Structure formats: C-alpha cells, structure tokens
Amino acid sequence: MRDVLSALRVVANPDDEVAWLRLLTLVPRVGDVTAARAFDAFLTARDGGATAREARASALKGMPSWLRDGLDAIEEAAQRVGDAVGRAAAMLQPTLAHKYRNENWEARARDLAHVERLAATRRSILEFIEEYILSPVFASELTPEQGRVTT
C-alpha cells in the first residue's frame, strides 16, 4: 500500500521528495541516482515557473509513458478519492504484482480494493493519506467479511 500512497503523494504534494523517490524506484531499471535526477529536473522546472503537472512531465521524460499517464489520471480524479486510489493501484498493478509475486500478491491486491472503497468516503487525497498514516487499517471501518488491510 505504501507504494500506491507514494503515487498519491506525488500528485497531492508534488514537492514530496520521499514520495517521488519511492515511486520512481518502482520503475524497472530506475535506481536511486536516476530517481534523484528526475526529482531535480522536477524542481528545476518548478523554479522556472512550470506548473506541477508541466514540471512532472519534464521530470518524467525518458520514463515509461504509463507513469506520466497514470499520474495525470490520478490528478484528474483527485476530487474522487476512491477513484484516485483505484487509478494509482491500476497504474502500479503490473509492477507491484512482479515485485510482490513471492509475498502473497493476491491478498495485497484484494486489500487495495478494500482501501479504495474506504478512500471513497474521504474529501481529499491529503485527508485520506493523513488518516491512513494515523490509522493504517481503518479498523473501525472494516467489517469481518471485508477482511484485513495490509500496509
């Protein structure tokens, strides 16, 4: 879930370096150095007067198009938090399925669907992130048939 949160954080708080680095290093063949360079390109574009979306596009040049398109889709759904979470999960699904293939990916994927439903009741991505961090399992909102949510 923290990987999905990093995508949401990049959109909701574009200057969040930790979120950028976590998200970018999920991309195959992108390591810490390349991720840091991309974030620096983002900051340079912002300093030059670019909007967050324009700076993000500049920073992601040379990265897979699914990343730029996915972040744009999350931004477009920002007022529908559950949809934004769903778009973040969908964007990262192939990468996460590979990353967690030996760590019970099926259960993690089901948990993401539960979190998406819970996020739908929030007013903003930042509100969702704040509440998720403070109460990662939203324990009071899960019913027994919904199961657990992992972090």
Coordinates of C-alpha atoms in Angstrom, one line a residue:
M1 CA 0.0 0.0 0.0
R2 CA 2.9 2.4 0.7
D3 CA 3.8 2.2 -3.0
V4 CA 0.3 3.3 -4.0
L5 CA 0.4 6.0 -1.4
S6 CA 3.7 7.3 -2.9
A7 CA 1.9 7.9 -6.3
L8 CA -1.0 9.7 -4.5
R9 CA 1.5 11.8 -2.5
V10 CA 3.3 12.9 -5.7
V11 CA 0.1 14.2 -7.0
A12 CA -1.3 15.7 -3.8
N13 CA 2.0 17.2 -2.6
P14 CA 4.3 17.5 -5.7
D15 CA 7.3 18.6 -3.7
D16 CA 7.4 15.4 -1.6
E17 CA 10.9 14.1 -2.4
V18 CA 10.5 10.9 -0.5
A19 CA 7.3 10.0 -2.4
W20 CA 9.0 10.8 -5.7
L21 CA 12.0 8.6 -4.9
R22 CA 9.9 5.7 -3.7
L23 CA 7.6 5.9 -6.8
L24 CA 10.4 6.3 -9.3
T25 CA 12.5 3.4 -8.0
L26 CA 9.5 1.1 -8.6
V27 CA 10.0 1.7 -12.3
P28 CA 12.1 -1.1 -13.8
R29 CA 15.7 -0.1 -14.4
V30 CA 15.4 3.1 -12.4
G31 CA 17.6 3.3 -9.4
D32 CA 18.3 6.0 -6.7
V33 CA 20.5 8.1 -9.0
T34 CA 18.1 8.2 -11.9
A35 CA 15.2 8.9 -9.5
A36 CA 17.1 11.8 -7.8
R37 CA 17.9 13.3 -11.2
A38 CA 14.3 13.1 -12.2
F39 CA 13.2 14.9 -9.0
D40 CA 15.9 17.5 -9.5
A41 CA 14.5 18.1 -13.0
F42 CA 11.1 18.5 -11.5
L43 CA 12.4 21.1 -9.0
T44 CA 14.3 22.9 -11.8
A45 CA 11.1 23.1 -13.9
R46 CA 9.1 24.4 -11.0
D47 CA 11.7 27.0 -10.3
G48 CA 11.4 28.1 -13.9
G49 CA 7.7 28.7 -13.4
A50 CA 6.2 25.5 -14.7
T51 CA 3.0 24.1 -13.1
A52 CA 3.3 21.0 -11.1
R53 CA 1.9 19.0 -14.0
E54 CA 4.2 20.6 -16.5
A55 CA 7.2 20.0 -14.2
R56 CA 6.2 16.4 -13.7
A57 CA 6.0 15.8 -17.4
S58 CA 9.5 17.4 -17.8
A59 CA 10.9 15.2 -14.9
L60 CA 9.4 12.0 -16.4
K61 CA 11.0 12.4 -19.9
G62 CA 12.6 9.1 -20.7
M63 CA 10.4 7.3 -18.2
P64 CA 7.7 4.8 -19.3
S65 CA 4.6 6.6 -20.5
W66 CA 2.4 4.6 -18.1
L67 CA 3.9 6.6 -15.3
R68 CA 3.2 10.0 -16.7
D69 CA -0.2 9.0 -17.9
G70 CA -1.0 7.3 -14.6
L71 CA -0.1 10.3 -12.5
D72 CA -2.1 12.5 -14.9
A73 CA -5.1 10.2 -14.4
I74 CA -4.7 10.3 -10.6
E75 CA -4.6 14.1 -10.7
E76 CA -7.8 14.2 -12.9
A77 CA -9.6 12.0 -10.3
A78 CA -8.3 13.9 -7.3
Q79 CA -11.7 15.1 -6.2
R80 CA -13.0 11.5 -6.3
V81 CA -10.5 10.0 -3.8
G82 CA -11.6 6.4 -4.2
D83 CA -11.2 6.7 -7.9
A84 CA -7.8 8.3 -7.5
V85 CA -6.7 5.4 -5.3
G86 CA -8.0 3.0 -7.9
R87 CA -6.1 4.7 -10.6
A88 CA -2.9 4.6 -8.6
A89 CA -3.4 0.9 -7.9
A90 CA -4.1 0.2 -11.6
M91 CA -1.1 2.2 -12.7
L92 CA 1.2 0.2 -10.4
Q93 CA -0.5 -3.2 -10.6
P94 CA 1.9 -4.8 -13.1
T95 CA 4.9 -3.5 -11.3
L96 CA 3.6 -4.5 -7.8
A97 CA 2.4 -7.9 -9.0
H98 CA 6.0 -8.6 -10.1
K99 CA 7.6 -7.0 -7.0
Y100 CA 5.4 -8.9 -4.6
R101 CA 5.0 -12.1 -6.6
N102 CA 6.5 -14.2 -3.8
E103 CA 4.9 -12.2 -1.0
N104 CA 1.2 -13.1 -1.3
W105 CA 0.3 -10.6 -4.1
E106 CA -3.3 -11.8 -4.4
A107 CA -4.1 -10.8 -0.8
R108 CA -2.3 -7.5 -1.2
A109 CA -4.4 -6.8 -4.4
R110 CA -7.6 -7.6 -2.5
D111 CA -6.5 -5.2 0.3
L112 CA -6.1 -2.5 -2.3
A113 CA -9.7 -2.9 -3.4
H114 CA -10.9 -2.5 0.2
V115 CA -8.7 0.6 0.7
E116 CA -10.2 2.1 -2.5
R117 CA -13.7 1.7 -1.1
L118 CA -12.7 3.3 2.2
A119 CA -10.9 6.1 0.4
A120 CA -14.1 7.0 -1.4
T121 CA -15.5 8.4 1.8
R122 CA -12.7 11.0 2.1
R123 CA -12.8 14.5 0.7
S124 CA -9.3 14.8 -0.5
I125 CA -6.2 12.7 -1.2
L126 CA -4.3 14.5 1.6
E127 CA -7.1 13.7 4.1
F128 CA -7.0 10.1 3.0
I129 CA -3.2 9.9 3.3
E130 CA -3.3 11.6 6.7
E131 CA -5.9 9.3 8.1
Y132 CA -4.3 6.2 6.6
I133 CA -1.0 7.0 8.1
L134 CA -2.6 7.7 11.5
S135 CA -4.8 4.6 11.3
P136 CA -3.4 2.4 8.6
V137 CA -6.1 -0.3 8.8
F138 CA -9.1 1.9 9.2
A139 CA -10.0 -0.9 11.7
S140 CA -13.3 0.8 12.8
E141 CA -14.5 0.9 9.1
L142 CA -13.7 -2.7 8.1
T143 CA -16.4 -5.4 8.5
P144 CA -15.4 -9.0 9.2
E145 CA -16.3 -10.0 5.6
Q146 CA -14.0 -7.3 4.2
G147 CA -11.0 -8.9 5.8
R148 CA -7.8 -7.1 6.7
V149 CA -5.9 -4.3 5.1
T150 CA -2.1 -4.7 5.0
T151 CA 0.4 -1.8 4.8

